[in-house]
Every structure is written in C-alpha cells, then in structure tokens.
Amino acid sequence: MTATVVADPVTATPPVPPRRWVLRVGPVALPVRPRLLVASGVSLALVLVLLVVGLGVGDFPLGPLDVLRILFGGGTRVENVVVFDVGLPRALLAVLVGAGLGLAGALTQTVARNPLATPDILGITAGASAAAVTAIALGSGAGAWLADIGIPLAALLGGVVGAVLMYALAWRGGIEPFRLVLVGVALTWVFQAVVSYGLTRAQINDVARAQRWLVGSVSAATWSSVATLAVVLALGVVVVAGIGRGLSLLALGDDLSRGLGVRAGRVGIVALAVAVIVSAVTVAAAGPVAFVALLAPQIALRLARTPQPPPVLSGLLGAVLVSGADLLCRSVLPGGLAVGVVTAAVGGPFLVYLMIAVSRKASA
C-alpha cells in the first residue's frame, strides 16, 4: 500500500484559499496544508529547544548538551535532582499551560467567529479567578468550602460556572457571536468585582498569595499538576480531532454548514465544552496567564493562512509563548517575576493592534 498526494478539488472560502492537498493511503484520505504542516513542525522544534535551554537555566546552570545527557540517563545524583525534580516540572507546566490556552483560544474564536473571543474575554478565566481568590482570601469565612476542596478544584469549578452562565445568557435559539462576546465581557467585570472584594477583605499575607496567583505563574509547578493538565489536554486534542471537519466549516455560517451535513450548534457546544474544561484546568494549574489565548491563535492564523485559527498550531505557539516568557523571567528579567507579566506586556499592544484591524475591516 503506497501513499500518494493529489490535489484537493475542494477550494476554501476565503478570497485567497490556502494551498491544500489530500494524502491518500488506500481508502483513507487526509487533507494536508503544507504551510500549516511546516509552521507546526517549526513550532514544535522551537518548543523542544526552549524546553532544553530552560532546563539549564537556574542556580545550577547547565549547557544544552549536559541537559540532554541528564535526560537520557547520564546525570549524577545532584544533576538528576536539579533537572527532574526542580526544572522539568516547571518547564513542562509552561509548555502545557501555553498549549492549553492556545488551544482553548482557537476554539472560542472559531465558535464565536470573533478574534477577540477568548477565555479571558468570555468570563471563563475570570470565573476561575474569582473562585480561587475566594478560596485564598476568604478561606476562613465565606469561602471556607472552596478552601476545603483546594484552589485547583475551586478554580475549575469557577471556570465551569462562568462558562455555564455565559452560555445560558447568550443562548437565543443558537450561539450569536456578538451577543456571546458582550455577555462574556459583562460576566468578566462581575467576577472582577468578586476578586476585588476578596482582596480588600483578606489578610495581607493572603492578598500577596492571591495577587501572585492572579498574575499567572508556573514557579509552583508539581508533577501532579503536570500530569492532570497533560491528560486533560490530550483528551481535548482527541475530541478536537474528532470534530475537525465541523470546526473547519463553522466559518461558512450555520445555514451553509447545515447544508453540508454539519450540525453547527452541536459542533459549537462540543468545542466550547473542550475550551472551558481545558482553560479552567490550565488556570487552576498556573493562574490566568494573560493574553496567550488571544495571541497564539491569531499568530497561528497569520502563519498558516487558514480561514480560522488552527487549534493544534495555536497550542504549539501558545507553548512557545509561555515557555519563552518563563525563560526570560529566569534568565534576563529581575528574579521572581511571574510569567504572566511578560505575556501581558506583549499581549496588551497586540490587543490594541487587533482591535484597530477588526475596526478597519468592519468599516471597509
């Protein structure tokens, strides 16, 4: 059985359709976009490079070759402790957090058909933040029951509650993208009020702890948080692969998608559910790392030149952003700086640019 590559007769909907082929292996046909494939390969290689380089940064500096030697079982006892017990959980968590936020951002932007529709804007991460801050700051009072279940579970619960409220308030016989964003922004401000109240009522030590969590940091990584996020992210990728064709047709609109045999409403619900669970677990592990869910899908969209953000490439670019930001925090910037500070510094100007671009496109 041999694999052949033939031209795909189906063209995409944008004015300049991305180049695309179909890889046929017997009865199986898989669409292949060379540009997307190359961008994904380069992004994956960059993630691995950042991972290896990051493991060598710290109080016990190591070169990339030394890191590879230790990873393949050639390290001393001290080197093994430095790499496997201290460095590797943090480095892997940075990769997984970025990948989760990038994947979730691509899904929400695709479903809402809006580049500004991310878990940060739609109230999902704000709900997780509100629950986590309540558990930290009011753990001895009103938030005692949240403190009892732990901050990660509290953040997960808050993210799910935020998503359910968003969906219930935005649903009017279907998902209306503009209404979805407006409801998400309103919920975000409501949850921010809860966060502010918790910070004003807490003890100073709890405020400092909550504030660092709110910025977003991977410095408190553990193997349990890495394992949990890895399993959730892997399951999310599997589900996204299963609805890949439906996701690619959402950009055509509900009516045309339905005519092509895709139930846009069902695909949207599944995609949103994956985005909510992945982003909530990600926020529970590292806090709301700002703007990664916005930046990664939009960069992926421009690199791949696809009609909508490709989820896997968005996840890989998210991993590059968070890993790179964490490497900067540990090697160049002042010590103790959280990774969320770097992503916010980069994401703020990009958000302004994106809003201007969307405004110009709408008025054209």
mmCIF file of C-alpha atoms in Angstrom:
data_model
loop_
_atom_site.group_PDB
_atom_site.id
_atom_site.type_symbol
_atom_site.label_atom_id
_atom_site.label_comp_id
_atom_site.label_asym_id
_atom_site.label_seq_id
_atom_site.Cartn_x
_atom_site.Cartn_y
_atom_site.Cartn_z
ATOM 1 C CA MET A 1 0.000 0.000 0.000
ATOM 2 C CA THR A 2 1.507 3.301 -1.053
ATOM 3 C CA ALA A 3 0.736 6.895 -0.183
ATOM 4 C CA THR A 4 0.085 9.371 -2.967
ATOM 5 C CA VAL A 5 -0.512 13.097 -2.842
ATOM 6 C CA VAL A 6 -3.132 14.550 -5.179
ATOM 7 C CA ALA A 7 -4.673 17.973 -5.493
ATOM 8 C CA ASP A 8 -7.794 18.611 -3.443
ATOM 9 C CA PRO A 9 -10.672 19.684 -5.751
ATOM 10 C CA VAL A 10 -12.477 21.474 -2.921
ATOM 11 C CA THR A 11 -11.431 25.101 -2.588
ATOM 12 C CA ALA A 12 -11.667 27.120 0.607
ATOM 13 C CA THR A 13 -13.986 30.053 1.106
ATOM 14 C CA PRO A 14 -11.509 32.931 1.628
ATOM 15 C CA PRO A 15 -10.586 35.135 -1.351
ATOM 16 C CA VAL A 16 -7.113 33.520 -1.472
ATOM 17 C CA PRO A 17 -7.589 29.872 -0.464
ATOM 18 C CA PRO A 18 -4.675 28.206 1.300
ATOM 19 C CA ARG A 19 -2.750 25.646 -0.698
ATOM 20 C CA ARG A 20 -4.027 22.197 0.118
ATOM 21 C CA TRP A 21 -3.520 18.601 -0.890
ATOM 22 C CA VAL A 22 -5.124 15.316 0.068
ATOM 23 C CA LEU A 23 -2.915 12.477 1.268
ATOM 24 C CA ARG A 24 -4.479 9.148 0.264
ATOM 25 C CA VAL A 25 -3.430 5.885 1.905
ATOM 26 C CA GLY A 26 -5.702 3.226 0.463
ATOM 27 C CA PRO A 27 -9.289 4.144 1.336
ATOM 28 C CA VAL A 28 -8.218 6.853 3.812
ATOM 29 C CA ALA A 29 -7.964 10.471 2.615
ATOM 30 C CA LEU A 30 -6.360 13.112 4.843
ATOM 31 C CA PRO A 31 -6.291 16.824 3.909
ATOM 32 C CA VAL A 32 -2.816 18.331 4.159
ATOM 33 C CA ARG A 33 -1.921 22.022 4.111
ATOM 34 C CA PRO A 34 1.834 22.322 3.510
ATOM 35 C CA ARG A 35 2.107 25.773 5.086
ATOM 36 C CA LEU A 36 0.278 24.612 8.216
ATOM 37 C CA LEU A 37 2.418 21.480 8.383
ATOM 38 C CA VAL A 38 5.671 23.431 8.117
ATOM 39 C CA ALA A 39 4.562 26.019 10.696
ATOM 40 C CA SER A 40 3.562 23.242 13.108
ATOM 41 C CA GLY A 41 6.882 21.440 12.659
ATOM 42 C CA VAL A 42 8.908 24.596 13.238
ATOM 43 C CA SER A 43 6.809 25.493 16.293
ATOM 44 C CA LEU A 44 7.260 22.015 17.768
ATOM 45 C CA ALA A 45 11.016 22.211 17.239
ATOM 46 C CA LEU A 46 11.089 25.635 18.901
ATOM 47 C CA VAL A 47 9.156 24.261 21.888
ATOM 48 C CA LEU A 48 11.711 21.478 22.311
ATOM 49 C CA VAL A 49 14.614 23.923 22.060
ATOM 50 C CA LEU A 50 13.088 26.220 24.673
ATOM 51 C CA LEU A 51 12.428 23.222 26.900
ATOM 52 C CA VAL A 52 16.049 22.059 26.779
ATOM 53 C CA VAL A 53 17.500 25.556 27.165
ATOM 54 C CA GLY A 54 15.111 26.352 30.017
ATOM 55 C CA LEU A 55 16.169 23.269 31.950
ATOM 56 C CA GLY A 56 19.719 24.588 32.007
ATOM 57 C CA VAL A 57 18.808 27.976 33.486
ATOM 58 C CA GLY A 58 18.808 28.455 37.244
ATOM 59 C CA ASP A 59 21.008 28.334 40.323
ATOM 60 C CA PHE A 60 22.776 25.289 38.883
ATOM 61 C CA PRO A 61 23.384 26.290 35.229
ATOM 62 C CA LEU A 62 23.765 23.562 32.627
ATOM 63 C CA GLY A 63 24.507 23.612 28.912
ATOM 64 C CA PRO A 64 22.033 22.116 26.392
ATOM 65 C CA LEU A 65 24.279 19.099 25.805
ATOM 66 C CA ASP A 66 24.502 18.488 29.554
ATOM 67 C CA VAL A 67 20.733 18.696 29.821
ATOM 68 C CA LEU A 68 20.301 16.136 27.035
ATOM 69 C CA ARG A 69 22.839 13.852 28.695
ATOM 70 C CA ILE A 70 20.953 14.037 32.000
ATOM 71 C CA LEU A 71 17.565 13.484 30.341
ATOM 72 C CA PHE A 72 18.861 10.309 28.700
ATOM 73 C CA GLY A 73 20.097 8.903 31.999
ATOM 74 C CA GLY A 74 23.696 10.084 32.182
ATOM 75 C CA GLY A 75 23.437 12.551 35.055
ATOM 76 C CA THR A 76 24.844 12.461 38.539
ATOM 77 C CA ARG A 77 22.606 12.337 41.592
ATOM 78 C CA VAL A 78 22.719 16.118 42.066
ATOM 79 C CA GLU A 79 22.131 16.758 38.365
ATOM 80 C CA ASN A 80 19.137 14.416 38.353
ATOM 81 C CA VAL A 81 17.597 16.276 41.279
ATOM 82 C CA VAL A 82 18.157 19.664 39.600
ATOM 83 C CA VAL A 83 16.683 18.585 36.261
ATOM 84 C CA PHE A 84 13.990 16.030 37.110
ATOM 85 C CA ASP A 85 12.763 17.309 40.482
ATOM 86 C CA VAL A 86 13.178 21.076 40.078
ATOM 87 C CA GLY A 87 13.452 22.107 36.449
ATOM 88 C CA LEU A 88 11.416 19.601 34.452
ATOM 89 C CA PRO A 89 8.032 20.061 36.215
ATOM 90 C CA ARG A 90 8.229 23.839 35.719
ATOM 91 C CA ALA A 91 9.344 23.578 32.102
ATOM 92 C CA LEU A 92 6.661 21.012 31.220
ATOM 93 C CA LEU A 93 3.963 23.002 33.007
ATOM 94 C CA ALA A 94 4.920 26.106 30.997
ATOM 95 C CA VAL A 95 4.588 24.099 27.775
ATOM 96 C CA LEU A 96 1.251 22.566 28.782
ATOM 97 C CA VAL A 97 -0.207 25.849 30.071
ATOM 98 C CA GLY A 98 0.668 27.616 26.829
ATOM 99 C CA ALA A 99 -0.667 24.742 24.738
ATOM 100 C CA GLY A 100 -3.919 24.614 26.702
ATOM 101 C CA LEU A 101 -4.555 28.344 26.474
ATOM 102 C CA GLY A 102 -3.675 28.433 22.779
ATOM 103 C CA LEU A 103 -5.999 25.514 22.019
ATOM 104 C CA ALA A 104 -8.852 26.984 24.082
ATOM 105 C CA GLY A 105 -8.430 30.400 22.462
ATOM 106 C CA ALA A 106 -8.555 28.911 18.966
ATOM 107 C CA LEU A 107 -11.786 27.068 19.782
ATOM 108 C CA THR A 108 -13.587 30.060 21.299
ATOM 109 C CA GLN A 109 -12.507 32.364 18.471
ATOM 110 C CA THR A 110 -13.741 29.809 15.922
ATOM 111 C CA VAL A 111 -17.115 29.272 17.592
ATOM 112 C CA ALA A 112 -17.738 32.998 18.182
ATOM 113 C CA ARG A 113 -16.230 33.967 14.802
ATOM 114 C CA ASN A 114 -14.528 36.815 16.589
ATOM 115 C CA PRO A 115 -10.757 37.229 17.131
ATOM 116 C CA LEU A 116 -11.425 38.913 20.484
ATOM 117 C CA ALA A 117 -13.471 35.995 21.861
ATOM 118 C CA THR A 118 -11.048 34.229 24.198
ATOM 119 C CA PRO A 119 -11.474 32.586 27.610
ATOM 120 C CA ASP A 120 -10.074 35.831 29.082
ATOM 121 C CA ILE A 121 -12.861 37.895 27.491
ATOM 122 C CA LEU A 122 -15.745 35.423 27.796
ATOM 123 C CA GLY A 123 -15.611 35.195 31.579
ATOM 124 C CA ILE A 124 -14.174 31.687 31.865
ATOM 125 C CA THR A 125 -10.812 32.611 33.384
ATOM 126 C CA ALA A 126 -12.447 35.412 35.384
ATOM 127 C CA GLY A 127 -14.815 32.875 36.958
ATOM 128 C CA ALA A 128 -11.879 30.639 37.818
ATOM 129 C CA SER A 129 -10.016 33.611 39.299
ATOM 130 C CA ALA A 130 -12.995 34.660 41.400
ATOM 131 C CA ALA A 131 -13.368 31.178 42.884
ATOM 132 C CA ALA A 132 -9.638 30.818 43.539
ATOM 133 C CA VAL A 133 -9.333 34.228 45.202
ATOM 134 C CA THR A 134 -12.381 33.463 47.336
ATOM 135 C CA ALA A 135 -10.731 30.226 48.450
ATOM 136 C CA ILE A 136 -7.436 32.003 49.229
ATOM 137 C CA ALA A 137 -8.642 35.276 50.705
ATOM 138 C CA LEU A 138 -11.879 34.200 52.389
ATOM 139 C CA GLY A 139 -10.913 30.635 53.245
ATOM 140 C CA SER A 140 -11.693 31.120 56.902
ATOM 141 C CA GLY A 141 -15.085 32.680 56.254
ATOM 142 C CA ALA A 142 -17.447 32.759 53.286
ATOM 143 C CA GLY A 143 -15.024 30.808 51.079
ATOM 144 C CA ALA A 144 -14.332 28.016 53.581
ATOM 145 C CA TRP A 145 -15.999 25.352 51.460
ATOM 146 C CA LEU A 146 -13.933 26.393 48.436
ATOM 147 C CA ALA A 147 -10.767 26.326 50.524
ATOM 148 C CA ASP A 148 -11.667 22.810 51.675
ATOM 149 C CA ILE A 149 -11.715 21.439 48.122
ATOM 150 C CA GLY A 150 -8.433 23.170 47.248
ATOM 151 C CA ILE A 151 -7.508 26.047 44.954
ATOM 152 C CA PRO A 152 -7.181 23.964 41.746
ATOM 153 C CA LEU A 153 -10.647 22.429 42.119
ATOM 154 C CA ALA A 154 -12.098 25.778 43.188
ATOM 155 C CA ALA A 155 -10.663 27.431 40.061
ATOM 156 C CA LEU A 156 -12.015 24.622 37.886
ATOM 157 C CA LEU A 157 -15.455 24.977 39.448
ATOM 158 C CA GLY A 158 -15.396 28.759 38.969
ATOM 159 C CA GLY A 159 -14.439 28.412 35.320
ATOM 160 C CA VAL A 160 -17.263 25.960 34.662
ATOM 161 C CA VAL A 161 -19.784 28.205 36.437
ATOM 162 C CA GLY A 162 -18.613 31.182 34.390
ATOM 163 C CA ALA A 163 -18.985 29.213 31.156
ATOM 164 C CA VAL A 164 -22.462 27.946 32.056
ATOM 165 C CA LEU A 165 -23.637 31.475 32.885
ATOM 166 C CA MET A 166 -22.132 32.820 29.684
ATOM 167 C CA TYR A 167 -23.802 30.176 27.550
ATOM 168 C CA ALA A 168 -27.184 30.467 29.298
ATOM 169 C CA LEU A 169 -27.277 34.255 28.973
ATOM 170 C CA ALA A 170 -26.035 34.276 25.370
ATOM 171 C CA TRP A 171 -28.266 31.478 24.066
ATOM 172 C CA ARG A 172 -31.207 32.636 21.948
ATOM 173 C CA GLY A 173 -32.043 29.613 19.841
ATOM 174 C CA GLY A 174 -28.360 29.378 18.947
ATOM 175 C CA ILE A 175 -24.998 30.989 19.575
ATOM 176 C CA GLU A 176 -24.963 34.586 18.368
ATOM 177 C CA PRO A 177 -21.280 35.635 18.227
ATOM 178 C CA PHE A 178 -21.742 39.327 19.065
ATOM 179 C CA ARG A 179 -24.064 38.601 21.985
ATOM 180 C CA LEU A 180 -21.672 35.930 23.249
ATOM 181 C CA VAL A 181 -18.816 38.438 23.474
ATOM 182 C CA LEU A 182 -20.972 41.089 25.155
ATOM 183 C CA VAL A 183 -22.228 38.641 27.773
ATOM 184 C CA GLY A 184 -18.677 37.417 28.348
ATOM 185 C CA VAL A 185 -17.370 40.940 28.912
ATOM 186 C CA ALA A 186 -20.195 41.680 31.367
ATOM 187 C CA LEU A 187 -19.524 38.466 33.310
ATOM 188 C CA THR A 188 -15.808 39.233 33.391
ATOM 189 C CA TRP A 189 -16.460 42.541 35.150
ATOM 190 C CA VAL A 190 -18.855 40.901 37.605
ATOM 191 C CA PHE A 191 -16.222 38.303 38.511
ATOM 192 C CA GLN A 192 -13.567 41.029 38.736
ATOM 193 C CA ALA A 193 -15.759 42.731 41.334
ATOM 194 C CA VAL A 194 -15.786 39.490 43.332
ATOM 195 C CA VAL A 195 -11.986 39.335 43.080
ATOM 196 C CA SER A 196 -11.617 42.949 44.241
ATOM 197 C CA TYR A 197 -13.941 42.350 47.181
ATOM 198 C CA GLY A 198 -11.983 39.282 48.244
ATOM 199 C CA LEU A 199 -8.667 41.159 48.076
ATOM 200 C CA THR A 200 -9.988 44.032 50.185
ATOM 201 C CA ARG A 201 -11.298 41.695 52.904
ATOM 202 C CA ALA A 202 -8.310 39.361 53.175
ATOM 203 C CA GLN A 203 -5.265 39.355 55.412
ATOM 204 C CA ILE A 204 -2.117 40.890 53.927
ATOM 205 C CA ASN A 205 -0.355 37.527 53.534
ATOM 206 C CA ASP A 206 -3.359 36.039 51.732
ATOM 207 C CA VAL A 207 -3.568 39.100 49.489
ATOM 208 C CA ALA A 208 0.053 38.653 48.391
ATOM 209 C CA ARG A 209 -0.568 34.974 47.697
ATOM 210 C CA ALA A 210 -3.737 35.673 45.733
ATOM 211 C CA GLN A 211 -2.133 38.511 43.793
ATOM 212 C CA ARG A 212 0.707 36.321 42.597
ATOM 213 C CA TRP A 213 -1.756 33.648 41.529
ATOM 214 C CA LEU A 214 -3.812 36.247 39.634
ATOM 215 C CA VAL A 215 -0.786 37.346 37.606
ATOM 216 C CA GLY A 216 -0.128 33.794 36.420
ATOM 217 C CA SER A 217 2.985 31.831 37.339
ATOM 218 C CA VAL A 218 4.483 28.388 36.730
ATOM 219 C CA SER A 219 7.007 28.638 39.573
ATOM 220 C CA ALA A 220 4.932 26.401 41.875
ATOM 221 C CA ALA A 221 4.771 23.520 39.401
ATOM 222 C CA THR A 222 4.337 19.979 40.701
ATOM 223 C CA TRP A 223 4.283 16.636 38.944
ATOM 224 C CA SER A 224 0.626 16.162 39.917
ATOM 225 C CA SER A 225 -0.420 19.407 38.206
ATOM 226 C CA VAL A 226 1.655 18.476 35.143
ATOM 227 C CA ALA A 227 0.052 15.024 34.939
ATOM 228 C CA THR A 228 -3.502 16.345 35.353
ATOM 229 C CA LEU A 229 -3.084 19.045 32.716
ATOM 230 C CA ALA A 230 -1.373 16.625 30.300
ATOM 231 C CA VAL A 231 -4.243 14.134 30.500
ATOM 232 C CA VAL A 232 -6.933 16.824 30.050
ATOM 233 C CA LEU A 233 -5.067 18.426 27.157
ATOM 234 C CA ALA A 234 -4.542 15.071 25.408
ATOM 235 C CA LEU A 235 -8.251 14.261 25.690
ATOM 236 C CA GLY A 236 -9.106 17.739 24.403
ATOM 237 C CA VAL A 237 -6.906 17.258 21.334
ATOM 238 C CA VAL A 238 -8.575 13.911 20.619
ATOM 239 C CA VAL A 239 -12.052 15.471 20.802
ATOM 240 C CA VAL A 240 -10.998 18.401 18.607
ATOM 241 C CA ALA A 241 -9.609 15.971 16.038
ATOM 242 C CA GLY A 242 -12.964 14.193 16.033
ATOM 243 C CA ILE A 243 -14.884 17.397 15.227
ATOM 244 C CA GLY A 244 -12.194 18.815 12.946
ATOM 245 C CA ARG A 245 -14.335 18.809 9.807
ATOM 246 C CA GLY A 246 -17.210 20.526 11.599
ATOM 247 C CA LEU A 247 -14.878 23.173 13.011
ATOM 248 C CA SER A 248 -13.463 23.912 9.562
ATOM 249 C CA LEU A 249 -16.985 24.506 8.227
ATOM 250 C CA LEU A 250 -18.165 26.799 11.036
ATOM 251 C CA ALA A 251 -16.686 29.781 9.230
ATOM 252 C CA LEU A 252 -19.189 29.218 6.411
ATOM 253 C CA GLY A 253 -22.136 30.025 8.682
ATOM 254 C CA ASP A 254 -24.881 27.890 10.214
ATOM 255 C CA ASP A 255 -27.036 27.517 7.100
ATOM 256 C CA LEU A 256 -24.252 26.506 4.727
ATOM 257 C CA SER A 257 -22.701 24.212 7.330
ATOM 258 C CA ARG A 258 -26.064 22.515 7.802
ATOM 259 C CA GLY A 259 -26.366 22.103 4.047
ATOM 260 C CA LEU A 260 -23.015 20.297 4.022
ATOM 261 C CA GLY A 261 -24.201 17.875 6.698
ATOM 262 C CA VAL A 262 -22.657 19.527 9.752
ATOM 263 C CA ARG A 263 -24.729 20.482 12.790
ATOM 264 C CA ALA A 264 -23.083 23.765 13.649
ATOM 265 C CA GLY A 265 -24.859 24.077 17.005
ATOM 266 C CA ARG A 266 -23.688 20.681 18.208
ATOM 267 C CA VAL A 267 -20.128 21.241 16.996
ATOM 268 C CA GLY A 268 -20.089 24.644 18.707
ATOM 269 C CA ILE A 269 -21.277 23.176 22.007
ATOM 270 C CA VAL A 270 -18.618 20.449 21.941
ATOM 271 C CA ALA A 271 -15.886 22.943 21.013
ATOM 272 C CA LEU A 272 -16.931 25.333 23.774
ATOM 273 C CA ALA A 273 -17.063 22.492 26.299
ATOM 274 C CA VAL A 274 -13.492 21.482 25.405
ATOM 275 C CA ALA A 275 -12.344 25.112 25.604
ATOM 276 C CA VAL A 276 -13.971 25.574 29.015
ATOM 277 C CA ILE A 277 -12.528 22.406 30.550
ATOM 278 C CA VAL A 278 -9.022 22.897 29.136
ATOM 279 C CA SER A 279 -8.817 26.577 30.047
ATOM 280 C CA ALA A 280 -10.261 26.011 33.530
ATOM 281 C CA VAL A 281 -7.761 23.224 34.299
ATOM 282 C CA THR A 282 -4.964 25.388 32.874
ATOM 283 C CA VAL A 283 -5.919 28.358 35.025
ATOM 284 C CA ALA A 284 -6.200 26.058 38.029
ATOM 285 C CA ALA A 285 -2.601 24.918 37.469
ATOM 286 C CA ALA A 286 -0.901 28.261 36.813
ATOM 287 C CA GLY A 287 -3.369 31.086 37.238
ATOM 288 C CA PRO A 288 -4.832 33.249 34.451
ATOM 289 C CA VAL A 289 -1.741 33.810 32.267
ATOM 290 C CA ALA A 290 -2.918 36.827 30.286
ATOM 291 C CA PHE A 291 -3.294 37.192 26.519
ATOM 292 C CA VAL A 292 -1.856 33.809 25.490
ATOM 293 C CA ALA A 293 -5.310 32.624 24.380
ATOM 294 C CA LEU A 294 -5.591 35.783 22.272
ATOM 295 C CA LEU A 295 -2.058 35.919 20.851
ATOM 296 C CA ALA A 296 -1.391 32.300 19.901
ATOM 297 C CA PRO A 297 -4.459 31.693 17.676
ATOM 298 C CA GLN A 298 -4.028 34.986 15.820
ATOM 299 C CA ILE A 299 -0.338 34.318 15.166
ATOM 300 C CA ALA A 300 -1.241 30.800 14.004
ATOM 301 C CA LEU A 301 -3.925 32.211 11.713
ATOM 302 C CA ARG A 302 -1.403 34.508 10.025
ATOM 303 C CA LEU A 303 1.300 31.846 9.744
ATOM 304 C CA ALA A 304 -0.939 29.108 8.337
ATOM 305 C CA ARG A 305 -3.219 31.433 6.305
ATOM 306 C CA THR A 306 -6.252 29.323 7.119
ATOM 307 C CA PRO A 307 -9.868 30.598 7.307
ATOM 308 C CA GLN A 308 -9.809 30.247 11.109
ATOM 309 C CA PRO A 309 -7.208 29.598 13.822
ATOM 310 C CA PRO A 310 -5.853 26.026 13.587
ATOM 311 C CA PRO A 311 -6.177 24.517 17.093
ATOM 312 C CA VAL A 312 -3.017 22.385 17.157
ATOM 313 C CA LEU A 313 -0.735 25.094 15.762
ATOM 314 C CA SER A 314 -2.334 27.577 18.179
ATOM 315 C CA GLY A 315 -1.476 25.237 21.051
ATOM 316 C CA LEU A 316 2.120 24.876 19.888
ATOM 317 C CA LEU A 317 2.538 28.641 19.563
ATOM 318 C CA GLY A 318 0.979 29.103 23.000
ATOM 319 C CA ALA A 319 3.601 26.706 24.364
ATOM 320 C CA VAL A 320 6.313 28.778 22.656
ATOM 321 C CA LEU A 321 4.960 31.997 24.182
ATOM 322 C CA VAL A 322 4.718 30.745 27.760
ATOM 323 C CA SER A 323 7.991 28.794 27.637
ATOM 324 C CA GLY A 324 9.788 31.779 26.146
ATOM 325 C CA ALA A 325 8.283 34.132 28.712
ATOM 326 C CA ASP A 326 9.297 31.819 31.561
ATOM 327 C CA LEU A 327 12.831 31.604 30.159
ATOM 328 C CA LEU A 328 13.024 35.408 30.061
ATOM 329 C CA CYS A 329 11.801 35.618 33.653
ATOM 330 C CA ARG A 330 14.530 33.282 34.858
ATOM 331 C CA SER A 331 17.450 34.476 32.746
ATOM 332 C CA VAL A 332 17.091 38.155 31.770
ATOM 333 C CA LEU A 333 14.401 39.861 33.842
ATOM 334 C CA PRO A 334 14.559 40.501 37.609
ATOM 335 C CA GLY A 335 14.248 37.400 39.742
ATOM 336 C CA GLY A 336 10.829 36.342 40.994
ATOM 337 C CA LEU A 337 8.921 37.933 38.105
ATOM 338 C CA ALA A 338 5.849 35.921 37.106
ATOM 339 C CA VAL A 339 5.374 34.702 33.551
ATOM 340 C CA GLY A 340 2.016 36.472 33.294
ATOM 341 C CA VAL A 341 3.764 39.854 33.495
ATOM 342 C CA VAL A 342 5.699 39.144 30.291
ATOM 343 C CA THR A 343 2.700 37.811 28.352
ATOM 344 C CA ALA A 344 0.623 40.813 29.442
ATOM 345 C CA ALA A 345 3.357 43.222 28.309
ATOM 346 C CA VAL A 346 3.373 41.595 24.865
ATOM 347 C CA GLY A 347 -0.369 40.955 24.620
ATOM 348 C CA GLY A 348 -1.559 44.456 25.531
ATOM 349 C CA PRO A 349 -0.145 46.205 22.435
ATOM 350 C CA PHE A 350 -1.234 43.273 20.258
ATOM 351 C CA LEU A 351 -4.809 43.626 21.536
ATOM 352 C CA VAL A 352 -4.793 47.315 20.541
ATOM 353 C CA TYR A 353 -3.485 46.387 17.080
ATOM 354 C CA LEU A 354 -6.098 43.647 16.701
ATOM 355 C CA MET A 355 -8.965 45.954 17.701
ATOM 356 C CA ILE A 356 -7.807 48.535 15.149
ATOM 357 C CA ALA A 357 -7.532 45.839 12.463
ATOM 358 C CA VAL A 358 -11.012 44.489 13.229
ATOM 359 C CA SER A 359 -12.456 48.024 13.182
ATOM 360 C CA ARG A 360 -10.884 48.785 9.813
ATOM 361 C CA LYS A 361 -12.103 45.505 8.364
ATOM 362 C CA ALA A 362 -15.644 46.163 9.574
ATOM 363 C CA SER A 363 -15.690 49.663 8.068
ATOM 364 C CA ALA A 364 -14.160 48.596 4.747
#
